[in-house]
Short mmCIF file of C-alpha atoms in Angstrom, two decimals:
data_model
loop_
_atom_site.label_atom_id
_atom_site.label_comp_id
_atom_site.label_asym_id
_atom_site.label_seq_id
_atom_site.Cartn_x
_atom_site.Cartn_y
_atom_site.Cartn_z
CA MET A 12 -184.40 116.49 172.34
CA GLY A 13 -186.54 113.79 171.52
CA GLY A 14 -185.78 111.46 174.39
CA THR A 15 -188.46 110.89 177.54
CA PRO A 16 -190.87 113.35 178.02
CA ALA A 17 -189.70 115.67 180.83
CA ASN A 18 -192.63 114.91 183.32
CA GLN A 19 -191.16 111.21 183.28
CA ILE A 20 -187.92 112.33 183.75
CA LEU A 21 -186.04 111.47 187.44
CA TYR A 22 -182.33 111.58 186.28
CA TYR A 23 -180.52 114.45 184.64
CA TRP A 24 -176.63 114.75 184.66
CA GLU A 25 -176.26 116.27 187.93
CA ASP A 26 -178.15 113.31 189.46
CA MET A 27 -175.18 111.02 188.25
CA GLN A 28 -173.06 110.70 191.18
CA PRO A 29 -169.82 109.11 190.89
CA GLY A 30 -169.32 105.98 192.92
CA SER A 31 -173.19 105.39 192.93
CA VAL A 32 -174.10 101.76 192.03
CA ARG A 33 -177.50 100.45 190.40
CA ASP A 34 -179.10 97.34 190.15
CA LEU A 35 -180.64 97.26 186.66
CA GLY A 36 -182.33 94.16 187.05
CA THR A 37 -182.43 90.49 185.72
CA VAL A 38 -182.98 88.92 182.07
CA THR A 39 -182.73 85.14 181.44
CA PRO A 40 -182.43 84.23 177.46
CA THR A 41 -184.00 80.97 176.29
CA ARG A 42 -182.26 78.43 173.91
CA ASP A 43 -184.48 79.74 171.31
CA GLU A 44 -183.78 83.13 171.67
CA ILE A 45 -179.76 82.74 171.74
CA ILE A 46 -180.41 80.72 168.88
CA ALA A 47 -182.59 82.95 167.01
CA PHE A 48 -180.22 85.98 167.69
CA ALA A 49 -177.44 83.98 166.43
CA SER A 50 -178.78 82.66 163.46
CA GLN A 51 -179.43 86.39 162.00
CA PHE A 52 -176.08 88.17 163.16
CA ASP A 53 -173.29 85.59 164.44
CA PRO A 54 -174.18 82.21 162.74
CA GLN A 55 -170.96 80.42 164.52
CA PRO A 56 -171.48 76.75 165.47
CA PHE A 57 -171.13 77.41 168.87
CA HIS A 58 -174.02 79.92 168.74
CA LEU A 59 -176.21 77.30 166.89
CA ASP A 60 -175.77 73.52 167.29
CA ASP A 61 -175.32 71.83 170.46
CA GLU A 62 -173.04 68.91 168.99
CA ALA A 63 -170.55 71.82 167.75
CA ALA A 64 -170.60 73.89 170.77
CA LYS A 65 -169.94 70.85 172.87
CA ALA A 66 -166.73 70.25 171.23
CA SER A 67 -165.78 74.16 171.16
CA VAL A 68 -163.90 75.86 174.03
CA PHE A 69 -167.25 76.63 175.54
CA GLY A 70 -168.42 73.48 176.00
CA GLY A 71 -172.08 74.11 175.12
CA LEU A 72 -174.24 76.56 173.05
CA CYS A 73 -173.74 79.94 174.29
CA ALA A 74 -175.39 83.11 173.32
CA SER A 75 -173.35 85.40 170.94
CA GLY A 76 -171.39 88.53 172.67
CA TRP A 77 -173.51 90.92 170.81
CA HIS A 78 -176.71 88.91 171.97
CA THR A 79 -175.15 89.54 175.69
CA CYS A 80 -174.50 93.12 175.08
CA SER A 81 -177.69 93.71 173.36
CA MET A 82 -179.58 92.19 176.58
CA ALA A 83 -177.57 94.38 178.80
CA MET A 84 -178.73 97.43 177.12
CA ARG A 85 -182.22 96.49 177.31
CA LEU A 86 -182.22 96.24 180.65
CA MET A 87 -180.22 99.92 180.76
CA VAL A 88 -182.78 101.30 178.72
CA THR A 89 -185.88 99.81 180.78
CA ASN A 90 -184.85 100.35 184.21
CA PHE A 91 -182.66 103.46 184.30
CA LEU A 92 -182.34 105.22 180.37
CA GLN A 93 -186.11 105.68 180.18
CA GLN A 94 -186.31 107.59 183.33
CA SER A 95 -183.41 109.76 182.47
CA ALA A 96 -182.81 112.76 180.15
CA SER A 97 -180.36 110.57 177.74
CA LEU A 98 -179.36 111.88 174.72
CA GLY A 99 -177.48 108.58 173.58
CA SER A 100 -173.82 107.40 173.84
CA PRO A 101 -170.53 108.36 171.80
CA GLY A 102 -168.88 104.76 172.23
CA LEU A 103 -167.75 102.04 174.55
CA GLU A 104 -164.18 100.87 176.22
CA ASN A 105 -162.95 97.76 177.23
CA VAL A 106 -165.72 95.35 176.57
CA GLN A 107 -164.74 92.10 178.04
CA TRP A 108 -167.01 88.52 177.39
CA LYS A 109 -165.36 87.11 180.39
CA LYS A 110 -167.37 84.09 180.44
CA PRO A 111 -169.74 82.26 178.38
CA VAL A 112 -173.82 82.96 178.63
CA PHE A 113 -175.86 79.69 178.44
CA PRO A 114 -179.79 79.40 178.01
CA ASN A 115 -181.61 79.74 180.87
CA ASP A 116 -178.72 81.78 182.74
CA THR A 117 -180.17 84.39 184.77
CA LEU A 118 -178.06 87.49 184.03
CA ARG A 119 -178.32 90.70 186.35
CA LEU A 120 -176.91 93.79 185.33
CA LYS A 121 -175.48 96.46 187.77
CA HIS A 122 -173.59 99.95 186.66
CA THR A 123 -171.42 102.18 188.43
CA ILE A 124 -171.00 105.74 187.69
CA LEU A 125 -167.25 106.20 187.37
CA GLU A 126 -167.05 109.97 186.24
CA ALA A 127 -169.12 113.12 185.10
CA ARG A 128 -167.84 116.25 183.78
CA PRO A 129 -169.89 119.27 181.78
CA MET A 130 -169.71 119.22 178.05
CA ARG A 131 -167.43 122.32 177.26
CA SER A 132 -169.35 122.45 173.81
CA LYS A 133 -172.80 121.89 174.93
CA PRO A 134 -173.77 123.81 178.09
CA ASP A 135 -176.99 122.20 178.48
CA VAL A 136 -175.33 118.33 178.28
CA GLY A 137 -172.96 116.62 180.53
CA LEU A 138 -170.97 113.34 179.97
CA VAL A 139 -171.32 110.49 182.34
CA ARG A 140 -168.51 107.61 182.34
CA THR A 141 -170.44 104.13 183.53
CA ALA A 142 -169.15 100.55 184.12
CA TRP A 143 -171.72 97.86 182.77
CA ASP A 144 -171.24 94.33 184.75
CA MET A 145 -173.56 91.83 184.15
CA HIS A 146 -172.92 88.58 186.38
CA ASN A 147 -174.62 85.02 185.95
CA GLN A 148 -176.60 83.27 188.85
CA HIS A 149 -173.43 81.24 189.93
CA GLY A 150 -171.93 85.10 190.61
CA ASP A 151 -169.55 84.61 187.30
CA SER A 152 -169.11 87.73 185.60
CA VAL A 153 -169.90 87.12 181.95
CA LEU A 154 -169.71 90.90 180.63
CA HIS A 155 -167.63 93.73 181.69
CA MET A 156 -167.45 97.44 179.56
CA GLU A 157 -167.32 100.96 180.17
CA GLY A 158 -169.46 103.51 178.26
CA TRP A 159 -169.48 107.60 177.59
CA GLY A 160 -173.37 108.86 177.78
CA MET A 161 -174.75 112.18 177.00
CA PHE A 162 -177.31 113.26 179.67
CA ARG A 163 -179.64 116.76 179.69
CA ARG A 164 -178.56 119.07 182.64
CA ARG A 165 -181.25 120.02 184.98
CA HIS A 166 -179.61 123.56 185.16
CA PRO A 167 -177.37 124.66 182.10
CA ALA A 168 -174.10 126.25 182.72
CA GLN A 169 -174.37 129.92 182.78
CA VAL A 170 -171.73 131.42 180.73
CA VAL A 171 -170.48 134.55 182.59
CA ALA A 172 -168.54 137.26 181.35
CA THR A 173 -166.33 139.34 183.80
CA SER A 174 -163.92 142.17 183.95
CA ASP A 175 -162.00 140.75 186.40
CA MET B 26 -162.41 72.80 168.61
CA GLY B 27 -166.15 73.00 166.98
CA GLY B 28 -165.65 75.52 164.35
CA THR B 29 -165.48 75.48 160.76
CA PRO B 30 -164.68 72.08 159.34
CA ALA B 31 -161.12 71.89 158.73
CA ASN B 32 -161.74 71.35 154.72
CA GLN B 33 -163.40 74.76 154.67
CA ILE B 34 -160.57 76.57 156.16
CA LEU B 35 -158.97 79.09 154.29
CA TYR B 36 -157.61 81.16 157.15
CA TYR B 37 -155.52 80.21 160.28
CA TRP B 38 -153.66 82.31 162.70
CA GLU B 39 -150.52 82.27 160.24
CA ASP B 40 -152.33 83.64 157.33
CA MET B 41 -153.34 87.22 159.30
CA GLN B 42 -150.73 89.55 158.39
CA PRO B 43 -150.42 92.89 160.23
CA GLY B 44 -151.48 95.43 157.89
CA SER B 45 -153.63 93.36 155.55
CA VAL B 46 -156.98 94.81 154.84
CA ARG B 47 -160.09 93.02 153.58
CA ASP B 48 -163.33 94.52 152.38
CA LEU B 49 -165.99 92.08 154.09
CA GLY B 50 -169.06 93.43 151.88
CA THR B 51 -172.12 95.28 152.55
CA VAL B 52 -175.63 95.82 154.65
CA THR B 53 -178.63 97.88 154.01
CA PRO B 54 -180.89 97.75 156.88
CA THR B 55 -184.57 98.45 156.37
CA ARG B 56 -186.76 100.47 158.66
CA ASP B 57 -188.79 97.57 159.84
CA GLU B 58 -185.67 95.59 160.38
CA ILE B 59 -183.98 99.14 162.54
CA ILE B 60 -187.31 99.37 164.66
CA ALA B 61 -187.72 95.43 165.09
CA PHE B 62 -184.15 95.22 166.75
CA ALA B 63 -184.74 98.41 168.92
CA SER B 64 -187.91 97.27 169.78
CA GLN B 65 -186.59 94.36 171.45
CA PHE B 66 -183.09 95.69 172.76
CA ASP B 67 -183.15 99.47 172.92
CA PRO B 68 -186.48 101.00 172.89
CA GLN B 69 -185.55 104.47 172.86
CA PRO B 70 -187.87 107.12 171.39
CA PHE B 71 -185.12 107.94 168.25
CA HIS B 72 -184.85 104.38 167.36
CA LEU B 73 -188.72 104.00 167.50
CA ASP B 74 -190.53 106.82 166.32
CA ASP B 75 -190.32 109.29 163.50
CA GLU B 76 -191.43 112.62 165.48
CA ALA B 77 -189.11 111.68 168.66
CA ALA B 78 -185.88 111.24 166.40
CA LYS B 79 -186.56 114.32 163.86
CA ALA B 80 -186.37 116.47 167.49
CA SER B 81 -183.34 114.44 168.66
CA VAL B 82 -180.12 114.94 168.11
CA PHE B 83 -179.87 112.44 165.66
CA GLY B 84 -182.43 114.38 163.36
CA GLY B 85 -184.02 110.91 162.06
CA LEU B 86 -185.03 107.73 163.07
CA CYS B 87 -181.95 105.54 163.60
CA ALA B 88 -180.52 102.24 163.83
CA SER B 89 -179.29 101.20 167.72
CA GLY B 90 -175.29 101.04 167.91
CA TRP B 91 -176.07 97.55 169.19
CA HIS B 92 -177.66 96.87 165.99
CA THR B 93 -175.04 98.30 163.85
CA CYS B 94 -172.59 96.25 165.61
CA SER B 95 -174.36 93.16 165.27
CA MET B 96 -175.06 93.65 161.51
CA ALA B 97 -171.03 94.17 161.50
CA MET B 98 -170.86 90.94 163.05
CA ARG B 99 -172.81 89.54 160.38
CA LEU B 100 -170.51 90.21 157.50
CA MET B 101 -167.68 89.46 159.68
CA VAL B 102 -168.83 86.06 160.26
CA THR B 103 -170.37 84.96 156.71
CA ASN B 104 -167.66 87.15 154.77
CA PHE B 105 -164.44 85.83 157.09
CA LEU B 106 -165.04 84.11 160.12
CA GLN B 107 -166.67 81.09 158.56
CA GLN B 108 -163.47 80.57 156.28
CA SER B 109 -160.99 80.80 158.75
CA ALA B 110 -160.15 78.81 161.96
CA SER B 111 -161.47 81.18 164.21
CA LEU B 112 -162.05 80.01 168.39
CA GLY B 113 -164.11 83.19 169.51
CA SER B 114 -163.08 86.64 171.16
CA PRO B 115 -161.98 87.79 174.65
CA GLY B 116 -163.39 91.39 173.68
CA LEU B 117 -163.31 94.75 171.98
CA GLU B 118 -161.92 98.26 172.77
CA ASN B 119 -162.19 101.74 171.23
CA VAL B 120 -166.32 101.36 170.12
CA GLN B 121 -167.04 104.66 168.17
CA TRP B 122 -170.71 105.37 166.98
CA LYS B 123 -169.42 107.73 164.88
CA LYS B 124 -172.88 108.63 162.75
CA PRO B 125 -176.50 107.59 162.97
CA VAL B 126 -177.41 104.83 160.83
CA PHE B 127 -180.54 105.86 158.70
CA PRO B 128 -182.73 103.29 157.10
CA ASN B 129 -181.72 101.89 153.73
CA ASP B 130 -178.06 103.01 154.41
CA THR B 131 -175.95 100.73 152.50
CA LEU B 132 -173.17 100.15 154.93
CA ARG B 133 -169.80 98.30 154.24
CA LEU B 134 -167.32 96.44 156.43
CA LYS B 135 -164.02 96.57 156.02
CA HIS B 136 -161.36 94.88 158.56
CA THR B 137 -157.57 95.52 159.20
CA ILE B 138 -155.24 93.22 160.94
CA LEU B 139 -153.58 95.39 163.31
CA GLU B 140 -151.11 92.78 165.01
CA ALA B 141 -150.91 88.95 165.40
CA ARG B 142 -148.83 87.04 168.17
CA PRO B 143 -148.83 83.58 169.48
CA MET B 144 -150.70 82.76 172.85
CA ARG B 145 -148.52 81.45 175.14
CA SER B 146 -150.50 79.56 177.13
CA LYS B 147 -151.95 77.73 173.88
CA PRO B 148 -149.13 76.65 171.65
CA ASP B 149 -151.81 75.70 168.93
CA VAL B 150 -153.55 79.19 169.15
CA GLY B 151 -153.02 82.77 168.54
CA LEU B 152 -154.37 86.20 168.85
CA VAL B 153 -154.89 88.80 166.03
CA ARG B 154 -155.95 92.41 166.58
CA THR B 155 -158.25 93.90 163.94
CA ALA B 156 -159.70 97.42 163.39
CA TRP B 157 -163.18 97.35 161.93
CA ASP B 158 -164.36 99.95 159.73
CA MET B 159 -167.85 100.49 158.83
CA HIS B 160 -168.74 103.12 156.29
CA ASN B 161 -172.42 104.09 154.93
CA GLN B 162 -172.94 105.37 151.01
CA HIS B 163 -171.62 108.62 151.66
CA GLY B 164 -168.34 107.80 153.16
CA ASP B 165 -169.26 108.65 156.31
CA SER B 166 -167.65 106.15 159.29
CA VAL B 167 -170.53 104.94 161.09
CA LEU B 168 -168.43 102.66 163.41
CA HIS B 169 -165.05 101.98 164.24
CA MET B 170 -163.94 99.10 166.84
CA GLU B 171 -160.89 96.91 167.72
CA GLY B 172 -161.01 93.61 168.56
CA TRP B 173 -158.90 90.62 169.82
CA GLY B 174 -159.72 86.98 168.17
CA MET B 175 -158.20 83.70 168.67
CA PHE B 176 -157.42 81.53 165.94
CA ARG B 177 -155.67 77.97 165.43
CA ARG B 178 -152.30 77.91 163.99
CA ARG B 179 -151.70 76.18 160.96
CA HIS B 180 -148.37 74.55 162.17
CA PRO B 181 -148.60 74.46 166.31
CA ALA B 182 -145.30 76.40 168.10
CA GLN B 183 -142.93 73.38 169.35
CA VAL B 184 -141.63 73.45 172.81
CA VAL B 185 -138.16 72.72 172.19
CA ALA B 186 -135.94 71.58 175.17
CA THR B 187 -132.24 72.55 174.89
CA SER B 188 -129.45 71.83 176.93
CA ASP B 189 -127.43 75.30 175.46
#
């Protein structure tokens, strides 16, 4: 279905065990990157200007929450989805920007499989609910969210007709 | 608090009336913009490569969901938050990517005020819950989400001590 070539796939739906936790590595945004993203998508003063940011509730120039989510996605793709039979996501729940992200913070993403269930309408696809958690170098949580993903199954469900 | 200068503020917390709906304009992402965003933050084949995308569940090269959210944010900032006493957002609920966004789609954002309440811990700040809805030129919903925002109050709450 146009995702990762089959010979590179390590993770199918059956490999997503509820309770399992994966470290998906780190990203360190620079001041220039924070300003570039904000200039394009979120030009609020506390993402662009040091003086305005100092006077804001954040206390200093900080990344757009959308930038933080997008950096988390990059780690998710590079360090997990590209090795998986991922088919995309219908959405997310409970997105929390818990602390500001400042220039040169080192952000580590982990994901936890919360729940896995077959997709009734598609026997070759399963759904997985995942928690995303990103912490900075001080151990503070900066981002939490929960999302559903669709993954191809290694072994599609059999539709069995019985006379019992 | 470092947001919009006071003389440019049209909307304080008191101006966010539950039930009110605002048209926040349109954005039309190009193929190059979709690929540039995906290359940086979401390099899955269906966001980068026409052939892979045709074979995917999406049927054609389409924007990262994070790109769609970020474009919605730009409309929200330019056409609303920059005229408001916004103090940022703690998070979002119920993010739904309902249809793929293709190159040159014209996406229109509206927002609906769902709920407004004072912030107990800060007498000069109020909370507002908002629905974001983005539709393409065919009238199909491509994005829905609900978020909380913090806004300065025009008239801070008075803490009145009484002997009654």
